[in-house]
Amino acid sequence: MAEQIVATPEIREYVRAVSLREDPLLAELREQTAGLPGGAAMQVMAEEGQLLALLVSLTGARSVLEIGTFTGYSTLCMARALPSEGTLVTLDLNGRWPAIGADYWQRAGVADRIDVRLGDASGTLAALLDERGKESFDLVFIDADKANYGAYYEAALGLTRPQGLIVIDNTLFFGRVVDPDSHDPDTVAVRELNTALHGDPRVDVSMLTMADGITLARKR
């Protein structure tokens, strides 16, 4: 059996050179985000944003739910991949960071596809279930506070249509998931979700060793 190649810096640069298609608008937003406190660590990789856009297109998604907006780089990537009548509901705790992305969404011509909901994510998810009903989204992207990942995943399952896709970011969590000395609530929550996903008969699942770990779960 062939082993996975080691992603050396040279390999990563090669992949970026022959695969990444980040345009100037996305690059500008990424650069601005990187200058914020913790911005470089919190934003998605450009390659991940491109993957998310591809997944939206491949699944034919018309309704997307994003749990965790930050400055809206991934929001922009996915909104662009939606059809003109598509909608993307994105959740964040407050409007400070999404306000940065709003200008870029407007400049990209997709602001009308994006619905920002502010407040505690668990409460907003419950409200969305009441408002839109079960199985009302084609794709859900989870990239928020890790301690609540289990709850977000369960809520996402209820809101995702059969054969819909749930994408979960940071499932390797900076490598802490394999560190026996890491017992902080975030690491424990990610470990527990990874274990639960592996045995969950409700989904087909695959973890990608890309970026900080990306797990794809298709609802059966």
mmCIF file of C-alpha atoms in Angstrom:
data_model
loop_
_atom_site.group_PDB
_atom_site.id
_atom_site.type_symbol
_atom_site.label_atom_id
_atom_site.label_comp_id
_atom_site.label_asym_id
_atom_site.label_seq_id
_atom_site.Cartn_x
_atom_site.Cartn_y
_atom_site.Cartn_z
ATOM 1 C CA MET A 1 0.000 0.000 0.000
ATOM 2 C CA ALA A 2 1.384 3.406 -0.928
ATOM 3 C CA GLU A 3 2.001 5.693 2.016
ATOM 4 C CA GLN A 4 0.874 9.314 2.134
ATOM 5 C CA ILE A 5 3.550 11.687 0.926
ATOM 6 C CA VAL A 6 5.079 14.020 3.504
ATOM 7 C CA ALA A 7 3.940 17.575 2.782
ATOM 8 C CA THR A 8 7.262 19.397 2.944
ATOM 9 C CA PRO A 9 7.337 23.191 2.491
ATOM 10 C CA GLU A 10 8.514 22.600 -1.079
ATOM 11 C CA ILE A 11 5.575 20.286 -1.798
ATOM 12 C CA ARG A 12 3.114 22.765 -0.293
ATOM 13 C CA GLU A 13 4.521 25.589 -2.399
ATOM 14 C CA TYR A 14 4.301 23.423 -5.511
ATOM 15 C CA VAL A 15 0.677 22.522 -4.819
ATOM 16 C CA ARG A 16 -0.150 26.177 -4.222
ATOM 17 C CA ALA A 17 1.571 27.192 -7.448
ATOM 18 C CA VAL A 18 -0.295 24.696 -9.628
ATOM 19 C CA SER A 19 -3.662 24.612 -7.831
ATOM 20 C CA LEU A 20 -4.553 27.836 -6.026
ATOM 21 C CA ARG A 21 -6.605 30.389 -7.970
ATOM 22 C CA GLU A 22 -7.004 33.139 -5.393
ATOM 23 C CA ASP A 23 -8.048 36.372 -7.085
ATOM 24 C CA PRO A 24 -7.040 39.900 -5.962
ATOM 25 C CA LEU A 25 -10.243 40.518 -3.973
ATOM 26 C CA LEU A 26 -9.824 37.353 -1.902
ATOM 27 C CA ALA A 27 -6.115 38.037 -1.475
ATOM 28 C CA GLU A 28 -6.890 41.535 -0.198
ATOM 29 C CA LEU A 29 -9.356 40.195 2.374
ATOM 30 C CA ARG A 30 -6.914 37.506 3.473
ATOM 31 C CA GLU A 31 -4.128 40.072 3.870
ATOM 32 C CA GLN A 32 -6.338 42.392 5.904
ATOM 33 C CA THR A 33 -7.466 39.503 8.115
ATOM 34 C CA ALA A 34 -3.880 38.373 8.697
ATOM 35 C CA GLY A 35 -3.131 41.795 10.161
ATOM 36 C CA LEU A 36 -5.776 41.416 12.875
ATOM 37 C CA PRO A 37 -5.020 39.992 16.348
ATOM 38 C CA GLY A 38 -5.015 36.218 15.855
ATOM 39 C CA GLY A 39 -6.178 36.701 12.296
ATOM 40 C CA ALA A 40 -3.609 34.508 10.591
ATOM 41 C CA ALA A 41 -4.422 31.571 12.882
ATOM 42 C CA MET A 42 -8.205 31.972 12.738
ATOM 43 C CA GLN A 43 -8.860 32.452 9.036
ATOM 44 C CA VAL A 44 -9.182 29.540 6.643
ATOM 45 C CA MET A 45 -6.349 28.795 4.242
ATOM 46 C CA ALA A 46 -6.852 30.108 0.739
ATOM 47 C CA GLU A 47 -6.778 26.507 -0.503
ATOM 48 C CA GLU A 48 -9.547 25.595 1.911
ATOM 49 C CA GLY A 49 -11.695 28.468 0.704
ATOM 50 C CA GLN A 50 -11.223 27.211 -2.845
ATOM 51 C CA LEU A 51 -12.179 23.691 -1.742
ATOM 52 C CA LEU A 52 -15.340 24.988 -0.052
ATOM 53 C CA ALA A 53 -16.371 26.781 -3.230
ATOM 54 C CA LEU A 54 -15.797 23.587 -5.213
ATOM 55 C CA LEU A 55 -17.873 21.561 -2.745
ATOM 56 C CA VAL A 56 -20.748 24.039 -3.015
ATOM 57 C CA SER A 57 -20.645 23.674 -6.784
ATOM 58 C CA LEU A 58 -20.245 19.880 -6.759
ATOM 59 C CA THR A 59 -23.193 19.365 -4.418
ATOM 60 C CA GLY A 60 -25.391 21.768 -6.383
ATOM 61 C CA ALA A 61 -26.068 23.598 -3.135
ATOM 62 C CA ARG A 62 -28.611 26.400 -3.175
ATOM 63 C CA SER A 63 -28.744 26.913 0.603
ATOM 64 C CA VAL A 64 -25.611 27.005 2.768
ATOM 65 C CA LEU A 65 -25.239 27.413 6.516
ATOM 66 C CA GLU A 66 -21.950 28.626 7.959
ATOM 67 C CA ILE A 67 -21.346 28.406 11.710
ATOM 68 C CA GLY A 68 -18.563 30.906 12.376
ATOM 69 C CA THR A 69 -18.088 33.871 10.030
ATOM 70 C CA PHE A 70 -14.996 35.697 11.316
ATOM 71 C CA THR A 71 -14.073 38.182 8.544
ATOM 72 C CA GLY A 72 -16.015 36.316 5.908
ATOM 73 C CA TYR A 73 -13.315 34.854 3.649
ATOM 74 C CA SER A 74 -14.957 31.428 3.522
ATOM 75 C CA THR A 75 -18.336 33.168 3.324
ATOM 76 C CA LEU A 76 -17.231 34.967 0.176
ATOM 77 C CA CYS A 77 -15.792 31.810 -1.379
ATOM 78 C CA MET A 78 -19.017 29.857 -0.854
ATOM 79 C CA ALA A 79 -21.406 32.696 -1.754
ATOM 80 C CA ARG A 80 -19.662 33.150 -5.084
ATOM 81 C CA ALA A 81 -20.191 29.458 -5.860
ATOM 82 C CA LEU A 82 -23.940 29.640 -5.239
ATOM 83 C CA PRO A 83 -26.422 30.289 -8.038
ATOM 84 C CA SER A 84 -27.735 33.841 -8.158
ATOM 85 C CA GLU A 85 -30.884 32.852 -6.251
ATOM 86 C CA GLY A 86 -28.908 30.903 -3.624
ATOM 87 C CA THR A 87 -28.647 31.884 0.024
ATOM 88 C CA LEU A 88 -25.927 31.593 2.629
ATOM 89 C CA VAL A 89 -26.803 32.055 6.297
ATOM 90 C CA THR A 90 -23.695 32.773 8.351
ATOM 91 C CA LEU A 91 -23.534 32.885 12.153
ATOM 92 C CA ASP A 92 -21.214 34.824 14.429
ATOM 93 C CA LEU A 93 -21.247 35.992 18.025
ATOM 94 C CA ASN A 94 -21.112 39.712 17.192
ATOM 95 C CA GLY A 95 -20.814 41.937 14.165
ATOM 96 C CA ARG A 96 -17.264 43.197 14.660
ATOM 97 C CA TRP A 97 -15.506 40.758 12.325
ATOM 98 C CA PRO A 98 -18.278 40.110 9.760
ATOM 99 C CA ALA A 99 -18.421 43.874 9.186
ATOM 100 C CA ILE A 100 -14.956 43.616 7.627
ATOM 101 C CA GLY A 101 -16.130 41.019 5.152
ATOM 102 C CA ALA A 102 -19.316 42.898 4.261
ATOM 103 C CA ASP A 103 -17.440 45.383 2.081
ATOM 104 C CA TYR A 104 -15.800 42.555 0.143
ATOM 105 C CA TRP A 105 -19.116 40.734 -0.294
ATOM 106 C CA GLN A 106 -20.573 43.941 -1.728
ATOM 107 C CA ARG A 107 -17.626 44.453 -4.073
ATOM 108 C CA ALA A 108 -17.945 40.842 -5.251
ATOM 109 C CA GLY A 109 -21.632 41.345 -6.025
ATOM 110 C CA VAL A 110 -22.849 38.600 -3.666
ATOM 111 C CA ALA A 111 -23.972 40.575 -0.618
ATOM 112 C CA ASP A 112 -27.613 39.874 -1.482
ATOM 113 C CA ARG A 113 -26.978 36.129 -1.084
ATOM 114 C CA ILE A 114 -25.582 36.465 2.451
ATOM 115 C CA ASP A 115 -27.698 36.577 5.619
ATOM 116 C CA VAL A 116 -25.659 37.349 8.755
ATOM 117 C CA ARG A 117 -27.155 36.195 12.052
ATOM 118 C CA LEU A 118 -25.519 37.498 15.236
ATOM 119 C CA GLY A 119 -25.649 36.042 18.726
ATOM 120 C CA ASP A 120 -25.032 32.773 20.506
ATOM 121 C CA ALA A 121 -24.785 30.095 17.811
ATOM 122 C CA SER A 122 -26.753 27.471 19.715
ATOM 123 C CA GLY A 123 -29.682 29.843 20.110
ATOM 124 C CA THR A 124 -29.483 30.934 16.483
ATOM 125 C CA LEU A 125 -29.430 27.319 15.286
ATOM 126 C CA ALA A 126 -32.543 26.566 17.319
ATOM 127 C CA ALA A 127 -34.226 29.636 15.851
ATOM 128 C CA LEU A 128 -33.279 28.545 12.323
ATOM 129 C CA LEU A 129 -34.848 25.147 12.936
ATOM 130 C CA ASP A 130 -38.096 26.829 13.970
ATOM 131 C CA GLU A 131 -37.922 29.312 11.104
ATOM 132 C CA ARG A 132 -36.881 27.082 8.208
ATOM 133 C CA GLY A 133 -37.684 23.588 9.444
ATOM 134 C CA LYS A 134 -35.674 20.373 9.362
ATOM 135 C CA GLU A 135 -33.378 19.436 6.471
ATOM 136 C CA SER A 136 -33.471 22.953 5.008
ATOM 137 C CA PHE A 137 -29.784 23.316 4.045
ATOM 138 C CA ASP A 138 -27.755 21.597 1.356
ATOM 139 C CA LEU A 139 -24.338 22.232 2.907
ATOM 140 C CA VAL A 140 -23.187 23.256 6.385
ATOM 141 C CA PHE A 141 -19.687 24.517 7.247
ATOM 142 C CA ILE A 142 -18.695 24.401 10.926
ATOM 143 C CA ASP A 143 -15.785 26.631 11.982
ATOM 144 C CA ALA A 144 -16.583 28.172 15.341
ATOM 145 C CA ASP A 145 -15.697 27.683 19.027
ATOM 146 C CA LYS A 146 -14.391 24.140 19.378
ATOM 147 C CA ALA A 147 -15.830 23.391 22.809
ATOM 148 C CA ASN A 148 -19.314 23.358 21.274
ATOM 149 C CA TYR A 149 -18.455 21.352 18.154
ATOM 150 C CA GLY A 150 -20.507 18.358 19.272
ATOM 151 C CA ALA A 151 -23.631 20.474 19.717
ATOM 152 C CA TYR A 152 -23.067 22.266 16.413
ATOM 153 C CA TYR A 153 -22.670 18.965 14.593
ATOM 154 C CA GLU A 154 -25.923 17.584 16.014
ATOM 155 C CA ALA A 155 -27.754 20.772 15.086
ATOM 156 C CA ALA A 156 -26.221 20.655 11.609
ATOM 157 C CA LEU A 157 -27.438 17.086 11.110
ATOM 158 C CA GLY A 158 -30.989 18.154 11.812
ATOM 159 C CA LEU A 159 -30.739 21.108 9.438
ATOM 160 C CA THR A 160 -29.020 19.265 6.560
ATOM 161 C CA ARG A 161 -31.038 17.492 3.883
ATOM 162 C CA PRO A 162 -30.436 13.803 3.152
ATOM 163 C CA GLN A 163 -27.356 13.472 0.914
ATOM 164 C CA GLY A 164 -26.344 16.961 2.046
ATOM 165 C CA LEU A 165 -22.798 17.713 3.173
ATOM 166 C CA ILE A 166 -21.407 18.856 6.529
ATOM 167 C CA VAL A 167 -17.857 20.243 6.436
ATOM 168 C CA ILE A 168 -16.043 20.562 9.760
ATOM 169 C CA ASP A 169 -12.857 22.605 10.078
ATOM 170 C CA ASN A 170 -9.931 22.202 12.499
ATOM 171 C CA THR A 171 -10.495 18.505 13.206
ATOM 172 C CA LEU A 172 -6.749 18.021 13.766
ATOM 173 C CA PHE A 173 -6.664 21.179 15.926
ATOM 174 C CA PHE A 174 -3.016 22.197 15.503
ATOM 175 C CA GLY A 175 -1.978 18.584 16.132
ATOM 176 C CA ARG A 176 -3.220 18.690 19.721
ATOM 177 C CA VAL A 177 -5.632 15.813 19.100
ATOM 178 C CA VAL A 178 -2.674 13.389 19.213
ATOM 179 C CA ASP A 179 -0.906 15.088 22.133
ATOM 180 C CA PRO A 180 -1.591 13.014 25.275
ATOM 181 C CA ASP A 181 -0.852 16.046 27.434
ATOM 182 C CA SER A 182 -3.528 18.226 25.818
ATOM 183 C CA HIS A 183 -6.693 18.101 27.905
ATOM 184 C CA ASP A 184 -8.108 21.594 27.402
ATOM 185 C CA PRO A 185 -11.854 21.773 26.650
ATOM 186 C CA ASP A 186 -11.374 22.641 22.975
ATOM 187 C CA THR A 187 -9.013 19.755 22.255
ATOM 188 C CA VAL A 188 -11.175 17.299 24.187
ATOM 189 C CA ALA A 189 -14.285 18.425 22.291
ATOM 190 C CA VAL A 190 -12.597 17.980 18.907
ATOM 191 C CA ARG A 191 -11.281 14.529 19.901
ATOM 192 C CA GLU A 192 -14.720 13.458 21.090
ATOM 193 C CA LEU A 193 -16.376 14.633 17.882
ATOM 194 C CA ASN A 194 -13.787 12.852 15.732
ATOM 195 C CA THR A 195 -14.422 9.612 17.600
ATOM 196 C CA ALA A 196 -18.182 10.051 17.373
ATOM 197 C CA LEU A 197 -18.036 10.759 13.638
ATOM 198 C CA HIS A 198 -15.999 7.624 13.006
ATOM 199 C CA GLY A 199 -18.804 5.477 14.400
ATOM 200 C CA ASP A 200 -21.821 7.555 13.375
ATOM 201 C CA PRO A 201 -24.105 5.465 11.096
ATOM 202 C CA ARG A 202 -26.018 8.580 10.052
ATOM 203 C CA VAL A 203 -23.207 9.836 7.831
ATOM 204 C CA ASP A 204 -20.514 8.795 5.385
ATOM 205 C CA VAL A 205 -17.293 10.383 6.573
ATOM 206 C CA SER A 206 -13.767 11.214 5.454
ATOM 207 C CA MET A 207 -11.131 13.274 7.263
ATOM 208 C CA LEU A 208 -8.711 15.186 5.048
ATOM 209 C CA THR A 209 -5.198 15.960 6.297
ATOM 210 C CA MET A 210 -5.424 19.371 4.650
ATOM 211 C CA ALA A 211 -4.918 22.667 6.440
ATOM 212 C CA ASP A 212 -5.752 22.020 10.129
ATOM 213 C CA GLY A 213 -7.836 18.947 9.346
ATOM 214 C CA ILE A 214 -11.101 19.058 7.382
ATOM 215 C CA THR A 215 -13.775 16.423 7.886
ATOM 216 C CA LEU A 216 -16.466 15.785 5.290
ATOM 217 C CA ALA A 217 -19.661 14.117 6.524
ATOM 218 C CA ARG A 218 -22.422 13.330 4.029
ATOM 219 C CA LYS A 219 -25.780 12.756 5.620
ATOM 220 C CA ARG A 220 -27.272 9.408 4.622
#
